CSV table of C-alpha atoms in Angstrom, one decimal:
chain,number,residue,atom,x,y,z
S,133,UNK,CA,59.0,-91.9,26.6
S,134,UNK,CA,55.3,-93.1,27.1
S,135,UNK,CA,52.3,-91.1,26.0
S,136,UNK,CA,49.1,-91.9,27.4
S,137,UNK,CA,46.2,-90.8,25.3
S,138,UNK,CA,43.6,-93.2,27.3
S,139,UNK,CA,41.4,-91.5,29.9
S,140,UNK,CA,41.8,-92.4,33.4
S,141,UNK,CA,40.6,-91.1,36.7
S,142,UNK,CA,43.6,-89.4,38.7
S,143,UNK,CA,43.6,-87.3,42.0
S,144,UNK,CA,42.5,-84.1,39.8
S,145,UNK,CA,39.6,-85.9,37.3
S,146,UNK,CA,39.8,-87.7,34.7
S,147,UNK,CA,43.3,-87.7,32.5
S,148,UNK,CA,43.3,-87.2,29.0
S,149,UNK,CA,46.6,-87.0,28.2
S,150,UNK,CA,49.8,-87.4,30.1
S,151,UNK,CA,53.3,-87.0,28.7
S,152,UNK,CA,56.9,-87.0,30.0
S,153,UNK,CA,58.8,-83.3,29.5
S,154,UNK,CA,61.7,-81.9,30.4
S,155,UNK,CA,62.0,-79.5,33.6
S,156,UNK,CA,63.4,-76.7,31.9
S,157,UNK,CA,65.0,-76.9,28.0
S,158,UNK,CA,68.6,-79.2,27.0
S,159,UNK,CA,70.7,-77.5,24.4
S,160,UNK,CA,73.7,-79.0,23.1
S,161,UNK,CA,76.7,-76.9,23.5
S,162,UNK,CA,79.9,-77.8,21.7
S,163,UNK,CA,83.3,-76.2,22.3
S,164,UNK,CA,82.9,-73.7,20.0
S,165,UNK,CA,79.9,-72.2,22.1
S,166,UNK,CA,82.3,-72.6,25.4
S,167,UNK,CA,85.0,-70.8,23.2
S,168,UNK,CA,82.7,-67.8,22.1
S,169,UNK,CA,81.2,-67.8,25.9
S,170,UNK,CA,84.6,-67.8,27.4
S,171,UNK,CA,86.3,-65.0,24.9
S,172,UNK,CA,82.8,-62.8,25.2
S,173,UNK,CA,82.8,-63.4,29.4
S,174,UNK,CA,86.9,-62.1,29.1
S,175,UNK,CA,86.0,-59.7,27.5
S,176,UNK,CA,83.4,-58.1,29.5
S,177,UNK,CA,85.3,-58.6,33.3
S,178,UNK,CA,88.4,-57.0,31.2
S,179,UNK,CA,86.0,-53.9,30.1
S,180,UNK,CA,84.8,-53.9,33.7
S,181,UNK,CA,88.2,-53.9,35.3
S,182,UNK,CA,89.8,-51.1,33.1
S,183,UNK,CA,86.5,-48.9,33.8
S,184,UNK,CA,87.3,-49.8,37.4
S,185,UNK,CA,83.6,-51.3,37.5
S,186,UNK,CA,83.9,-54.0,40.1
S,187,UNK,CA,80.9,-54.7,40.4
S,188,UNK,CA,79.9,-55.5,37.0
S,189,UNK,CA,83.0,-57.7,37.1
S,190,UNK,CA,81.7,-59.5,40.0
S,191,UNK,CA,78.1,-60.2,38.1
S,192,UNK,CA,80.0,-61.7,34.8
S,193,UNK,CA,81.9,-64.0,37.0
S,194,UNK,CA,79.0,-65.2,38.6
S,195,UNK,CA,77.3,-65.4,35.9
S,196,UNK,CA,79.9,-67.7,34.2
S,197,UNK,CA,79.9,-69.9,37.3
S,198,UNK,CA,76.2,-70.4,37.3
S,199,UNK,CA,76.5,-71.2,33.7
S,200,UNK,CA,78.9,-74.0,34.0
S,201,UNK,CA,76.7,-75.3,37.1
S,202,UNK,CA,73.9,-75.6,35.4
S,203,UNK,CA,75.3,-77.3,32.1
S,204,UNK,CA,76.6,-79.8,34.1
S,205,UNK,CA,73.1,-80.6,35.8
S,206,UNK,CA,70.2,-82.6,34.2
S,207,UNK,CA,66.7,-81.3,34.1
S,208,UNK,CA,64.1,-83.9,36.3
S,209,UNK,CA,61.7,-85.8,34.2
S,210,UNK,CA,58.3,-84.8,35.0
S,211,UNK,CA,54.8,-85.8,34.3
S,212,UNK,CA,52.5,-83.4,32.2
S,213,UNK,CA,49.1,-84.3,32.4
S,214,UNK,CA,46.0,-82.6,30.5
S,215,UNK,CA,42.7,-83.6,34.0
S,216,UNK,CA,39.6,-82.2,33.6
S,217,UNK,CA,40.1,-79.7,36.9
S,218,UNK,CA,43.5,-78.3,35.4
S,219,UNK,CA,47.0,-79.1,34.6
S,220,UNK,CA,49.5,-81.3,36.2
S,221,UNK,CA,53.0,-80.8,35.6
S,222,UNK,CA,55.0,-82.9,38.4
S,223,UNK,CA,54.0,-82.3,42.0
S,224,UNK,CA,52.5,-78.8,41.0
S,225,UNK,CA,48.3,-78.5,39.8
S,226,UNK,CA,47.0,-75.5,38.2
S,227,UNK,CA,43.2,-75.5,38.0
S,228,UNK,CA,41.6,-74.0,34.8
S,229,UNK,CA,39.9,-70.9,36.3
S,230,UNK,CA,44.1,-69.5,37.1
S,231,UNK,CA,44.4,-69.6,33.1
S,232,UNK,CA,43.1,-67.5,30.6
S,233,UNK,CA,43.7,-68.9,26.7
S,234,UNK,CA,46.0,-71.5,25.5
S,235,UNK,CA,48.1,-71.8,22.1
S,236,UNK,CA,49.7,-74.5,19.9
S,237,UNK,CA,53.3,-73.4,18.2
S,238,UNK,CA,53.7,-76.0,15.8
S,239,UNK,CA,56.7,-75.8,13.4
S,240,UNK,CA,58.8,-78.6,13.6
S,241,UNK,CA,61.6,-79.9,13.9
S,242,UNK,CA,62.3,-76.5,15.8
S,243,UNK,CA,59.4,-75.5,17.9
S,244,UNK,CA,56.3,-78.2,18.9
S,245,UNK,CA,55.4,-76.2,22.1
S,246,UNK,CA,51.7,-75.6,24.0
S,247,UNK,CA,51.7,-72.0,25.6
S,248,UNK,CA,49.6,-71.6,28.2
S,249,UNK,CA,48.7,-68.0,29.6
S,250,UNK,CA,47.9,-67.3,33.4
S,251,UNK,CA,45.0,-64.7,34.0
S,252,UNK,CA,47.4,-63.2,36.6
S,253,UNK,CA,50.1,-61.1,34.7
S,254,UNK,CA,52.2,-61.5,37.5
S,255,UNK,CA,52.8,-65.6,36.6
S,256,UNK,CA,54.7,-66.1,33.6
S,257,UNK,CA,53.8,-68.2,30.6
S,258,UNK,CA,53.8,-71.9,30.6
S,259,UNK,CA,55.7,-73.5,27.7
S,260,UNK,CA,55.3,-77.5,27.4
S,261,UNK,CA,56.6,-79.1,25.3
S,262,UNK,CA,54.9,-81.5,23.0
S,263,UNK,CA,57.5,-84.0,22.6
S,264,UNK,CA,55.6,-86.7,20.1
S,265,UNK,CA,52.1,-86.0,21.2
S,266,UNK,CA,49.5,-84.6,18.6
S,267,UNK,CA,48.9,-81.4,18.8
S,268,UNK,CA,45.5,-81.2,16.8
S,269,UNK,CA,44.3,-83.7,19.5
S,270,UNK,CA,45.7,-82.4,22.2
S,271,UNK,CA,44.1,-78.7,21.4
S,272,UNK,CA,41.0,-80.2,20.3
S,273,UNK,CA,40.9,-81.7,24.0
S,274,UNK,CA,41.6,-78.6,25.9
S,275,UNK,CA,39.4,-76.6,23.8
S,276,UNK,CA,36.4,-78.0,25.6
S,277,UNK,CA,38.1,-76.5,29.2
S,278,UNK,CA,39.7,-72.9,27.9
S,279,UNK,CA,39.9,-70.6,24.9
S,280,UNK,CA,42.4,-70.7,22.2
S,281,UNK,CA,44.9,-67.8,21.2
S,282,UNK,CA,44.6,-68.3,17.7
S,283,UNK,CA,46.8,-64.8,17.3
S,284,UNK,CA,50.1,-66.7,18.2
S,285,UNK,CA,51.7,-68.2,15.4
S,286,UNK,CA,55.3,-68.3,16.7
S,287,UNK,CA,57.2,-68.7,19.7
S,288,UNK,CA,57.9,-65.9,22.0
S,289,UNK,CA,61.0,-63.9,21.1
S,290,UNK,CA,62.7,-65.1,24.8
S,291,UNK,CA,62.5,-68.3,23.6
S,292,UNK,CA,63.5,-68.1,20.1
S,293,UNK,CA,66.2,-66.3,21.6
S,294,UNK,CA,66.8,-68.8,24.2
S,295,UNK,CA,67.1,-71.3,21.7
S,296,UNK,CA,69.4,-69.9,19.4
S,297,UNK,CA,72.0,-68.8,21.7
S,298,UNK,CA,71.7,-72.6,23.4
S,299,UNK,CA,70.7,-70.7,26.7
């Protein structure tokens, strides 16, 4: 993994930071979680079939079969990178005036995330991960483009969730 913290000028400003992250989270799943998955996924296409709900049987079984898709594919490596016009993250740019506040979840080893929040409430939030960067010089840094949401203090309850169950 390479940080950059050095400024350099880019095709959106100048960079201040750039880090490698994930596309979406990894969790490791061992058998027991496969077990637990497969017994609870059983389960639920045997309620559906005794209730004669075919439907909902249908939905499980997909479900399962996107699941074990998706474990089995690795998330791309992209490039985060803090410009002064915006954001970078891979091929996609997203200029300050689409974002309202930012926030820093710090509590490792668990959860070293940077939230971003869209004015639109149509666009989800961003989560980024941190990886090894600073996150007292990374917020001091995008302090000087956006406002901080000094009310968050923990992660969002999807994600917490999220990363619990290993989804």
């Amino acid at each position: 993994m390479e940080d950059t913290q050095n400024t350099f000028r880019g095709p959106h400003g100048e960079v201040h930071f750039a880090w490698m992250v994930d596309e979406y989270p990894v969790y490791r799943r061992g058998w027991a979680w496969y077990l637990v998955a497969d017994i609870i996924g059983a389960g639920m296409v045997l309620y559906a079939l005794v209730t004669l709900n075919f439907l909902f049987a249908l939905i499980v079984v997909i479900f399962g079969i996107v699941l074990t898709l998706s474990a089995a594919r690795r998330p791309v490596r992209l490039r985060f990178a803090v410009t002064e016009d915006g954001l970078e993250m891979g091929h996609r740019f997203v200029p300050w005036k689409d974002l309202s506040r930012f926030s820093v979840v710090y509590d490792p080893p668990a959860v070293k995330t940077l939230y971003f929040d869209f004015k639109s409430a149509m666009v989800p939030d961003l989560a980024v991960p941190l990886e090894q960067m600073n996150p007292n010089v990374v917020r001091k840094a995008l302090l000087t483009y956006i406002d901080e949401d000094l009310t968050r203090d923990s992660e969002p309850v999807t994600d917490y969730l999220a990363r619990v169950l290993k989804f």
